[in-house]
Coordinates of C-alpha atoms in Angstrom, one line a residue:
M1 CA 120.1 136.6 71.9
K2 CA 116.9 135.4 73.7
R3 CA 113.8 137.9 73.6
R4 CA 112.0 138.9 77.1
A5 CA 108.3 138.0 76.9
P6 CA 106.3 141.0 77.5
L7 CA 104.5 141.7 80.7
F8 CA 101.1 141.4 78.8
A9 CA 102.4 137.4 78.1
I10 CA 103.4 137.5 81.5
L11 CA 100.0 138.4 82.8
L12 CA 97.9 136.2 80.4
F13 CA 100.1 133.3 81.5
T14 CA 99.2 133.9 85.0
F15 CA 95.6 134.2 84.1
A16 CA 96.0 130.4 82.1
V17 CA 97.5 128.9 85.3
A18 CA 94.9 130.1 87.5
S19 CA 92.0 129.2 85.2
G20 CA 93.6 125.5 85.5
C21 CA 95.3 125.6 82.1
T22 CA 98.5 124.2 83.5
S23 CA 99.8 122.7 80.2
L24 CA 99.6 126.1 78.4
L25 CA 103.5 127.3 78.8
L26 CA 104.8 130.7 78.4
R27 CA 106.2 132.4 75.0
P28 CA 106.9 135.4 73.2
E29 CA 104.0 137.1 71.0
L30 CA 101.4 135.4 72.1
D31 CA 98.0 134.5 70.0
T32 CA 95.0 134.8 72.3
T33 CA 92.8 133.0 69.4
S34 CA 93.9 129.5 70.4
L35 CA 93.3 130.4 73.7
D36 CA 89.6 131.4 72.9
E37 CA 89.0 128.3 70.8
A38 CA 90.0 126.1 73.6
T39 CA 87.9 127.6 76.3
R40 CA 84.9 127.3 73.8
D41 CA 85.4 123.2 73.7
D42 CA 85.1 122.7 77.0
S43 CA 81.4 123.3 77.3
K44 CA 80.4 119.9 76.6
L45 CA 83.0 117.9 77.8
I46 CA 82.9 115.9 80.9
S47 CA 84.8 117.7 82.6
R48 CA 82.6 120.3 83.2
F49 CA 80.2 118.0 84.9
T50 CA 83.2 115.6 87.1
H51 CA 86.3 115.3 88.9
A52 CA 88.2 111.8 89.1
Y53 CA 87.8 109.4 92.0
G54 CA 90.2 107.1 93.5
L55 CA 93.5 109.1 91.8
K56 CA 95.5 109.6 95.2
Y57 CA 97.9 107.5 96.7
V58 CA 96.3 105.6 100.5
Q59 CA 99.1 105.4 102.9
V60 CA 98.5 102.6 105.4
E61 CA 100.7 101.8 108.2
A62 CA 101.3 99.6 110.9
V63 CA 103.3 98.6 114.0
A64 CA 106.1 95.2 113.2
L65 CA 108.3 93.1 114.5
V66 CA 111.8 93.1 112.9
T67 CA 113.9 89.5 113.5
G68 CA 117.0 88.7 112.2
L69 CA 119.0 92.0 113.8
D70 CA 122.7 90.9 114.6
G71 CA 122.6 92.5 118.1
T72 CA 121.8 95.9 116.4
G73 CA 118.5 95.6 118.0
S74 CA 117.1 96.6 121.5
D75 CA 113.8 96.9 123.7
P76 CA 111.3 99.1 122.9
P77 CA 110.1 101.7 125.7
P78 CA 106.8 101.3 127.4
T79 CA 104.8 103.2 124.6
P80 CA 101.6 103.1 122.8
Q81 CA 103.1 101.2 119.9
R82 CA 104.9 98.9 122.4
A83 CA 101.7 97.8 124.0
A84 CA 99.9 97.7 120.1
L85 CA 102.6 94.9 119.2
L86 CA 102.1 92.8 122.1
D87 CA 98.5 92.9 121.7
E88 CA 98.9 91.8 118.1
M89 CA 101.7 89.0 119.2
K90 CA 99.3 87.6 121.8
R91 CA 96.9 87.3 119.2
H92 CA 99.0 85.3 117.5
N93 CA 99.6 83.7 120.5
V94 CA 103.3 84.1 120.0
D95 CA 105.2 82.4 123.5
H96 CA 107.0 85.0 125.5
P97 CA 106.7 88.2 123.8
N98 CA 108.1 90.2 126.4
A99 CA 111.1 88.7 126.5
L100 CA 111.4 88.2 122.6
L101 CA 111.1 92.3 122.5
A102 CA 113.9 92.6 124.7
S103 CA 116.2 90.3 122.4
S104 CA 119.0 92.6 121.0
N105 CA 118.3 90.6 118.0
T106 CA 114.7 92.2 117.4
S107 CA 113.5 95.7 117.0
L108 CA 110.2 97.5 117.0
A109 CA 109.9 99.3 113.8
L110 CA 106.9 101.4 112.2
V111 CA 106.2 100.1 108.8
R112 CA 104.1 102.2 106.0
A113 CA 103.3 101.6 102.1
Y114 CA 101.4 104.0 99.7
L115 CA 98.4 102.2 97.5
R116 CA 98.5 103.6 94.4
P117 CA 95.5 104.4 92.1
G118 CA 93.9 101.3 90.6
M119 CA 95.3 99.0 92.9
Q120 CA 94.3 95.2 92.9
K121 CA 93.6 92.6 95.3
G122 CA 97.1 90.7 95.3
D123 CA 98.9 93.2 93.4
K124 CA 102.8 94.3 95.5
V125 CA 103.8 97.2 96.6
D126 CA 106.8 98.4 98.3
V127 CA 106.8 98.8 101.8
E128 CA 108.8 101.7 103.8
V129 CA 110.2 100.4 107.5
R130 CA 111.9 103.1 109.9
L131 CA 112.6 103.3 113.9
P132 CA 110.2 105.2 116.2
S133 CA 111.9 108.4 117.6
R134 CA 112.8 106.7 120.8
S135 CA 113.8 103.6 119.7
E136 CA 117.5 102.4 120.4
T137 CA 118.0 100.1 117.9
T138 CA 121.1 101.1 115.7
S139 CA 120.7 99.4 112.6
L140 CA 117.8 97.6 110.5
R141 CA 120.7 95.5 108.2
N142 CA 119.5 92.0 107.7
G143 CA 116.4 92.6 109.7
W144 CA 113.1 90.4 108.3
V145 CA 109.9 91.7 109.3
M146 CA 107.6 89.3 110.0
P147 CA 103.8 89.4 108.9
V148 CA 101.9 92.3 109.5
Q149 CA 98.5 93.7 108.5
L150 CA 98.1 97.5 107.2
T151 CA 95.5 99.6 107.8
E152 CA 94.6 103.5 107.2
H153 CA 94.8 105.6 110.2
A154 CA 92.9 108.7 111.1
V155 CA 92.5 111.0 114.0
L156 CA 88.7 110.8 114.9
G157 CA 87.4 112.4 118.4
N158 CA 90.9 113.0 119.2
Q159 CA 91.8 109.5 119.5
M160 CA 93.6 107.8 116.6
R161 CA 91.5 104.9 114.9
K162 CA 92.1 102.4 112.7
G163 CA 90.3 101.4 109.7
H164 CA 90.0 98.3 107.2
V165 CA 93.0 95.8 106.6
L166 CA 93.8 97.1 103.0
A167 CA 97.2 95.4 102.7
K168 CA 99.2 92.7 104.3
A169 CA 103.4 92.9 105.0
V170 CA 106.4 90.5 105.4
G171 CA 110.2 90.2 104.0
A172 CA 113.5 91.3 104.2
V173 CA 114.6 94.8 105.1
L174 CA 116.8 96.4 102.1
V175 CA 119.1 99.1 103.7
D176 CA 120.7 101.3 102.1
P177 CA 124.5 100.0 101.3
S178 CA 125.9 103.5 101.8
A179 CA 125.1 103.0 105.5
E180 CA 128.2 102.6 107.0
E181 CA 129.2 106.2 106.1
D182 CA 125.7 107.4 107.2
E183 CA 124.6 105.8 110.4
A184 CA 121.0 107.1 110.3
L185 CA 120.4 105.5 106.8
A186 CA 120.9 102.2 108.9
T187 CA 117.8 102.9 110.8
R188 CA 115.6 102.6 107.8
G189 CA 115.2 100.5 104.7
R190 CA 112.1 99.3 102.6
I191 CA 110.9 95.8 101.6
L192 CA 110.1 95.9 97.9
G193 CA 107.1 94.5 96.7
G194 CA 106.6 93.2 100.3
A195 CA 103.1 94.6 100.7
V196 CA 99.9 92.8 98.6
A197 CA 97.0 94.2 98.3
T198 CA 93.6 92.8 100.0
K199 CA 90.9 95.1 98.5
D200 CA 90.5 96.5 95.1
R201 CA 90.9 100.4 94.8
P202 CA 87.9 101.9 92.7
M203 CA 88.5 104.4 90.2
G204 CA 85.8 106.7 88.8
L205 CA 84.1 110.0 88.3
I206 CA 81.9 111.8 90.8
I207 CA 79.3 114.2 89.2
S208 CA 78.9 118.0 91.0
H209 CA 76.7 118.2 93.5
E210 CA 74.6 120.9 91.0
N211 CA 74.8 118.7 87.9
K212 CA 74.0 114.9 89.9
S213 CA 71.4 113.1 88.0
V214 CA 70.8 109.6 86.4
R215 CA 70.1 111.0 83.3
L216 CA 73.7 112.6 83.2
S217 CA 75.2 109.7 84.7
K218 CA 73.9 107.7 81.9
E219 CA 74.9 110.2 79.4
I220 CA 78.4 110.2 80.6
A221 CA 79.0 106.4 81.0
S222 CA 77.3 106.1 77.1
A223 CA 80.0 108.5 75.8
I224 CA 82.6 106.9 77.3
N225 CA 81.7 103.8 76.2
Q226 CA 81.4 105.0 72.6
R227 CA 85.1 105.9 72.9
F228 CA 86.6 103.1 75.2
S229 CA 85.7 99.0 75.2
T230 CA 87.6 96.0 76.4
Y231 CA 87.1 92.2 76.3
R232 CA 86.4 90.8 79.8
D233 CA 85.6 86.9 79.8
G234 CA 85.5 86.6 76.1
R235 CA 82.6 89.6 75.8
K236 CA 83.2 93.5 74.7
T237 CA 81.9 95.6 77.3
G238 CA 82.2 99.5 77.8
L239 CA 84.3 100.9 80.9
A240 CA 82.0 103.0 82.6
K241 CA 79.6 102.1 84.4
P242 CA 76.9 104.7 86.1
K243 CA 76.1 103.2 89.4
T244 CA 74.2 106.4 91.1
D245 CA 73.5 109.6 90.0
E246 CA 76.3 110.8 91.2
F247 CA 79.6 108.2 90.6
I248 CA 80.3 106.5 87.4
E249 CA 82.8 103.5 87.8
L250 CA 85.6 103.4 85.5
I251 CA 88.3 100.2 84.4
V252 CA 91.0 101.4 83.1
H253 CA 91.6 100.5 79.2
P254 CA 94.6 97.8 79.2
R255 CA 96.8 100.7 76.6
Y256 CA 96.6 103.0 80.0
K257 CA 97.3 100.1 82.4
D258 CA 100.7 102.1 83.5
N259 CA 99.6 105.2 83.2
L260 CA 96.3 105.8 85.2
T261 CA 96.2 109.4 85.3
R262 CA 96.5 110.0 81.5
F263 CA 93.5 107.9 80.8
T264 CA 91.5 109.7 83.6
K265 CA 92.0 112.9 82.1
V266 CA 91.4 111.2 78.5
V267 CA 88.1 110.0 79.8
R268 CA 87.3 113.5 81.1
N269 CA 87.9 115.1 77.6
I270 CA 85.5 113.5 75.9
A271 CA 82.2 115.4 74.8
V272 CA 79.3 114.5 76.0
G273 CA 76.1 115.1 73.7
E274 CA 78.0 116.4 70.7
S275 CA 76.7 116.1 67.5
T276 CA 78.3 115.1 64.5
S277 CA 78.5 118.8 62.9
D278 CA 79.8 120.1 66.1
Q279 CA 82.8 117.4 66.4
Q280 CA 83.6 118.3 63.1
Q281 CA 83.6 122.1 64.0
R282 CA 85.7 121.0 66.9
L283 CA 88.0 118.7 65.0
R284 CA 89.0 121.7 62.7
R285 CA 89.9 124.1 65.6
L286 CA 91.7 121.2 67.5
A287 CA 93.9 120.3 64.7
T288 CA 94.5 124.4 64.3
Q289 CA 95.3 124.6 68.2
L290 CA 97.4 121.5 68.0
M291 CA 100.1 123.4 65.6
D292 CA 100.7 126.2 68.4
P293 CA 103.1 125.2 70.9
L294 CA 101.2 127.2 73.6
T295 CA 98.2 124.8 73.0
T296 CA 99.5 121.6 71.4
A297 CA 99.4 119.5 74.9
N298 CA 95.8 120.3 75.3
A299 CA 94.9 119.7 72.0
A300 CA 96.7 116.7 71.9
I301 CA 94.6 115.1 74.6
R302 CA 91.3 115.9 73.5
L303 CA 92.5 114.6 69.7
E304 CA 93.4 111.5 71.9
A305 CA 89.5 111.6 73.4
I306 CA 87.7 111.8 70.0
G307 CA 89.8 109.1 68.3
G308 CA 88.5 107.8 64.4
E309 CA 90.6 108.5 61.6
Q310 CA 90.1 112.2 61.4
A311 CA 91.7 112.7 64.8
I312 CA 94.3 110.4 63.7
D313 CA 95.4 112.3 60.5
A314 CA 95.7 115.6 62.3
L315 CA 98.0 113.7 64.8
K316 CA 100.2 112.7 62.2
L317 CA 100.6 116.3 60.7
G318 CA 101.6 117.3 64.0
A319 CA 103.9 114.4 64.8
A320 CA 105.5 115.3 61.2
E321 CA 106.0 119.0 62.2
S322 CA 109.6 120.3 62.9
D323 CA 108.6 122.2 66.4
T324 CA 109.7 120.0 69.2
E325 CA 106.3 120.1 71.7
V326 CA 104.1 119.9 68.5
R327 CA 105.8 117.2 67.4
F328 CA 106.3 115.3 70.8
Y329 CA 102.5 115.9 72.3
S330 CA 100.9 114.7 68.5
A331 CA 103.1 111.6 69.0
E332 CA 102.1 111.0 72.8
A333 CA 98.2 111.0 71.7
L334 CA 99.2 108.7 68.4
A335 CA 101.3 106.1 70.7
Y336 CA 97.8 105.5 72.7
L337 CA 95.9 105.4 69.6
D338 CA 98.5 102.5 68.8
Q339 CA 99.8 104.2 65.7
T340 CA 103.1 103.4 64.2
D341 CA 104.0 107.3 63.3
A342 CA 104.4 107.9 66.9
V343 CA 107.3 105.8 67.0
E344 CA 110.3 107.6 65.5
P345 CA 109.5 111.1 67.0
L346 CA 109.1 109.4 70.7
A347 CA 112.4 107.4 70.3
Q348 CA 114.2 110.8 69.5
A349 CA 112.3 112.6 72.5
A350 CA 113.6 109.6 74.6
R351 CA 117.0 109.9 73.5
D352 CA 117.6 113.6 72.9
E353 CA 115.2 115.5 75.0
P354 CA 115.8 114.6 79.0
A355 CA 112.5 116.5 79.6
F356 CA 109.6 114.2 77.4
R357 CA 112.1 111.0 78.4
V358 CA 109.6 109.6 81.2
N359 CA 106.3 110.3 79.0
A360 CA 107.6 109.1 75.7
L361 CA 108.9 106.3 77.5
A362 CA 105.8 105.2 78.7
A363 CA 104.2 105.9 75.6
L364 CA 106.0 103.6 73.5
S365 CA 105.5 101.0 76.5
A366 CA 101.7 101.5 75.8
M367 CA 101.6 100.2 72.2
D368 CA 101.3 96.9 70.0
D369 CA 103.7 97.6 67.8
V370 CA 106.9 95.5 66.7
V371 CA 108.2 98.8 65.5
A372 CA 107.7 100.2 68.7
Y373 CA 109.5 97.1 70.2
E374 CA 112.2 97.3 67.9
A375 CA 112.8 101.8 68.6
L376 CA 113.0 100.4 72.8
R377 CA 115.6 97.6 72.1
S378 CA 117.7 100.6 70.2
L379 CA 117.5 102.6 73.5
L380 CA 119.1 100.1 75.4
E381 CA 122.3 100.5 73.8
V382 CA 122.9 104.8 74.5
R383 CA 124.9 106.1 76.6
S384 CA 122.4 107.6 79.0
A385 CA 122.0 104.9 82.4
E386 CA 118.6 106.3 83.0
T387 CA 117.5 105.9 79.1
R388 CA 118.9 102.8 78.9
Y389 CA 117.1 101.3 82.1
G390 CA 114.0 103.1 81.3
A391 CA 113.7 101.6 77.8
F392 CA 113.9 98.2 79.7
R393 CA 110.9 98.9 82.3
A394 CA 109.2 100.0 79.4
L395 CA 109.9 96.7 77.5
W396 CA 109.3 94.6 80.4
S397 CA 105.7 96.9 80.8
M398 CA 104.9 95.9 77.1
T399 CA 106.3 92.2 76.4
P400 CA 106.9 90.7 80.0
N401 CA 107.5 87.1 78.6
D402 CA 109.5 88.2 75.7
A403 CA 113.0 86.5 76.0
L404 CA 115.1 89.9 76.0
V405 CA 113.8 90.7 79.3
R406 CA 111.8 88.1 80.8
G407 CA 115.0 87.3 82.9
E408 CA 114.9 84.2 85.5
R409 CA 113.8 84.5 89.0
L410 CA 116.8 83.8 91.7
G411 CA 116.6 82.0 94.6
D412 CA 112.5 82.9 94.4
Q413 CA 113.7 86.5 95.8
F414 CA 114.6 88.7 93.2
S415 CA 114.2 89.2 89.2
Y416 CA 117.5 88.7 87.4
H417 CA 118.4 90.1 83.5
Q418 CA 121.3 89.6 81.5
L419 CA 121.1 91.4 78.8
D420 CA 123.1 90.8 75.6
V421 CA 123.3 94.5 74.1
N422 CA 126.0 96.7 72.7
S423 CA 126.6 98.9 75.2
P424 CA 129.1 100.3 77.8
P425 CA 128.9 97.4 80.7
M426 CA 126.2 98.6 83.6
I427 CA 124.9 96.6 86.8
H428 CA 121.3 98.0 87.3
I429 CA 119.8 97.5 90.8
T430 CA 116.5 98.9 92.5
R431 CA 115.5 100.2 95.4
S432 CA 111.7 100.8 94.6
F433 CA 109.2 99.0 92.6
R434 CA 110.4 95.4 92.6
P435 CA 114.0 93.8 93.8
E436 CA 115.7 93.3 90.6
I437 CA 119.1 93.2 89.1
V438 CA 119.6 93.8 85.2
M439 CA 123.1 93.0 83.8
F440 CA 123.8 95.2 80.5
G441 CA 126.1 93.4 78.7
R442 CA 127.4 89.9 79.5
D443 CA 130.4 88.3 80.9
Q444 CA 131.0 91.3 83.4
Q445 CA 133.8 90.4 85.5
F446 CA 135.2 91.4 89.1
Q447 CA 138.9 92.7 89.4
L448 CA 141.3 90.9 92.1
P449 CA 142.1 91.0 94.5
M450 CA 139.2 91.6 96.5
V451 CA 137.0 90.8 99.6
L452 CA 133.6 91.1 100.0
D453 CA 130.5 91.1 102.7
A454 CA 127.5 89.8 101.2
G455 CA 125.2 90.1 104.5
K456 CA 126.5 89.2 107.9
H457 CA 126.9 85.5 107.1
T458 CA 128.6 85.3 103.4
L459 CA 131.8 86.1 102.0
V460 CA 133.0 86.7 99.0
N461 CA 137.0 86.0 98.9
G462 CA 139.2 86.7 96.0
L463 CA 142.5 87.7 97.7
S464 CA 144.4 84.8 96.1
G465 CA 144.7 83.2 92.5
T466 CA 142.5 83.8 90.0
Q467 CA 139.1 82.4 91.4
V468 CA 136.7 83.5 94.0
T469 CA 135.5 81.3 97.1
V470 CA 131.8 82.2 98.5
S471 CA 131.4 80.9 102.0
R472 CA 128.6 80.4 104.2
F473 CA 128.7 80.8 108.0
T474 CA 126.2 79.5 109.9
A475 CA 125.9 79.0 113.8
G476 CA 125.8 75.2 114.6
Q477 CA 126.7 73.9 110.7
P478 CA 129.7 73.1 109.1
T479 CA 130.6 75.9 106.6
Q480 CA 129.1 75.8 103.1
K481 CA 131.5 77.2 100.3
R482 CA 131.4 77.8 96.4
V483 CA 134.5 78.0 94.0
V484 CA 133.5 80.5 91.3
S485 CA 135.5 82.2 88.4
T486 CA 135.4 86.1 88.9
S487 CA 132.4 86.3 86.6
V488 CA 130.0 88.6 88.5
D489 CA 127.2 86.2 87.4
E490 CA 129.0 83.2 88.6
V491 CA 129.5 85.0 91.9
I492 CA 125.6 86.3 92.3
R493 CA 124.6 83.2 91.8
A494 CA 127.0 81.3 94.3
I495 CA 125.7 84.1 96.5
V496 CA 121.9 82.7 96.6
E497 CA 122.7 79.3 96.3
L498 CA 124.2 79.6 99.7
G499 CA 121.0 81.3 101.2
G500 CA 121.9 85.1 100.5
S501 CA 119.3 87.2 99.8
Y502 CA 118.5 90.0 97.5
P503 CA 119.7 92.8 100.5
D504 CA 123.3 90.5 100.5
V505 CA 123.8 90.6 96.5
V506 CA 123.2 94.6 96.7
Q507 CA 125.5 94.8 99.3
A508 CA 128.0 92.8 97.8
L509 CA 127.9 94.6 94.5
Q510 CA 127.9 98.2 96.0
Q511 CA 131.4 97.4 98.3
A512 CA 132.6 95.9 95.1
R513 CA 131.8 99.1 93.1
K514 CA 133.5 101.3 96.1
D515 CA 136.7 99.1 96.5
G516 CA 137.6 99.4 92.5
A517 CA 136.7 95.4 92.3
L518 CA 133.6 96.0 89.8
V519 CA 134.7 98.0 87.0
S520 CA 131.3 98.3 85.6
S521 CA 129.1 101.0 86.0
L522 CA 126.6 100.6 89.4
R523 CA 123.4 102.4 89.1
V524 CA 120.9 102.1 91.6
D525 CA 116.8 103.7 90.4
A526 CA 118.2 104.9 87.4
L527 CA 115.0 106.2 86.4
P528 CA 113.9 109.1 84.2
E529 CA 112.7 112.0 85.9
P530 CA 109.5 113.8 85.7
G531 CA 109.0 117.6 86.3
R532 CA 112.0 118.6 83.9
T533 CA 111.9 121.3 81.7
Y534 CA 111.9 122.6 78.4
D535 CA 113.4 125.9 76.9
R536 CA 112.0 126.5 73.0
E537 CA 114.7 129.1 72.9
D538 CA 117.2 126.7 73.5
A539 CA 115.5 123.9 71.5
D540 CA 118.5 124.1 68.8
K541 CA 121.3 123.6 71.2
P542 CA 122.9 119.9 71.2
L543 CA 122.2 118.1 74.6
D544 CA 123.7 116.1 76.7
P545 CA 121.7 112.9 77.0
E546 CA 122.1 113.1 81.2
D547 CA 121.3 116.8 81.0
A548 CA 118.6 117.9 83.5
G549 CA 117.4 120.3 81.0
A550 CA 117.3 123.1 83.9
T551 CA 115.1 126.1 82.4
P552 CA 111.8 128.3 84.1
Y553 CA 109.4 126.0 82.2
K554 CA 108.3 122.6 83.3
V555 CA 106.7 119.8 81.3
A556 CA 102.8 119.7 82.2
T557 CA 102.4 115.9 81.4
P558 CA 102.1 114.2 84.8
L559 CA 104.7 111.1 85.6
P560 CA 103.5 107.8 84.5
D561 CA 102.6 105.1 86.7
L562 CA 105.2 102.9 85.1
F563 CA 108.3 105.2 86.6
S564 CA 106.9 106.5 90.0
R565 CA 109.0 105.0 92.9
K566 CA 105.8 105.0 94.9
K567 CA 105.2 101.1 93.4

C-alpha cells in the first residue's frame, strides 16, 4: 500500500520548486537538514553571480523555391513572400522568374531551422519546409529546395526586419511516407542536415548587473580554468576567458560536446574564492546529501564541479548504493569524470529504467573507456528499439570511426550502417539529425511478391520469380535496370546506384513494411524520450524496457544535445 505525502511535505516541495531547486523531488518523511545544508553551499558558487548566455536555440528562416515537383506545385499569390522570392531570384540572375514560379513543378515554400547552442561555423542542422497558408501546392514530395540564405527575423518599428545571414540551406525534401494517408503531411517536410551555419555561436556567462566588475570576471574565469582545461593547437589552455567586466566567454570541454546544458550547469556550480578548509567542509556535506534521494541530483552535480580524488571517492560510494536515484546520479557524474565505476550502474539504468535512459546513454557516450564501449555494444542487442538505437547513436558519438558504427556513405546522400548483432532484425530510419539508415542484423530479406515505389522515377518490381528488378525511368532517356536478390541491402544499393535519393529509399521501405513485404521491424526516430518520470514507490516492480514510466514526478536532468530532435 502506498503512503500519502503529508501536507507539510507538499508545501515544502512547492517552496523548493519556487526557489529554483527543480531537481528536488517530492517524497514522504522529508529531512530538512539536507535542504538547509544545500542552501548554505550556494553562497560561493558561480551561479550566485552569473547566468548562462547562448544556451537557447536561434530560429532562422527564409522564403525558398522548391523545384522537382511532379505537377503538385502552384503559382503563388501576390504576397510579400512572393515579392521577396522574386527579388532573391533576380539577384541570382534567374531567367524568367515569373514563368518559373508559375510552373506546376515548382512552389514557394517557407524554410526554417533552429541553430543549437554552441554551434560552430560549418556545422549542419535540419531544415523544416512548409507551405504558406494560401498556397495551392498539394505535395512537396520529391521536392528540392534551391540554395537560400537563412536569417533571424524580428519586428522593429511595426516592420519585419531581417538580421545577419546565419546559415545557408539546400537539398532534397523528405516528406513523411504516411502522407498518402494524411494529405496535410504532404505539404511539409524536412531537409536532414540541410542547413550549414555561417557563423559561430558564442557561449558564456553574464555577470549580474549588481555584481559586475573586472576583478570578479577574472576570479570566475580563474576558478573555471582551475577545474577545466583542454588542448588547442598542442597547448594546454583554460576554457574561460574574461572578455569584459560582465561577460566571460566559455569553450566547451570535449567531454561535454553533446551535453552543453550539463557543462554550463557544472561550471555554474564551481565555487569562487573557496579556501581549502571550506572546500573540505563542503565535500563532507555533499557526501551526506548525495546519499539522500531528495538532494542526490544536486549534490552529484556539485561534486562533479569540484572534481578531484575526494569528490570521486564520494561519488563511487553513491554509485554502489541500492537506491536507484542515488546510484544513477552518482554514476552519471562519475561518467563525466571518466571513471569506470560509472559504467555498470548507467548500463543498468539504460536497460531497465526508461526515466533515466536518455541521460544514461549520453553519459556513457562521454566516456573514454573501453568498458563503457563494451556496455554500449551490449545494449545494441536488447529488445527495446529506443535503447538499441540510443546505444548506436551513443557509440557513434563516442567513436565515430570505429568499424562497428562507422558505416558508409551511399550516393553521397546518407549514412548507411549494417550492424552484425544478435538481436531481432530491425531497420531504423531518421527524420531528424542526419539522413541515416541503420540495419540491426545482416541478411535481412524482402518477402515476394511485392511492388514498391521509390520516388517518382524508380520502381521496385518483385511480382514474379525469386529476384527483384529495380528500374529507373527518366524522360527522354532509356530505362535503367538492376536485377538483384531479395536482400534488403541489395535493393537499397540498387535504388541509390540508379540515382535514387534518401527520401526515395525511405518511401520504399515504408511501403514494403505496410504491404507486408518487409518482415523486419521498421522504426523511425526511435530516440529515448526526455521528460519521463520515476516513481520511487514502484521502483521494485519489474519494468518493461519500452515502458514510459508514467508517474507524477519528472526526472530533473535536462535532455542531452545528443538526443535532441532539433539537431
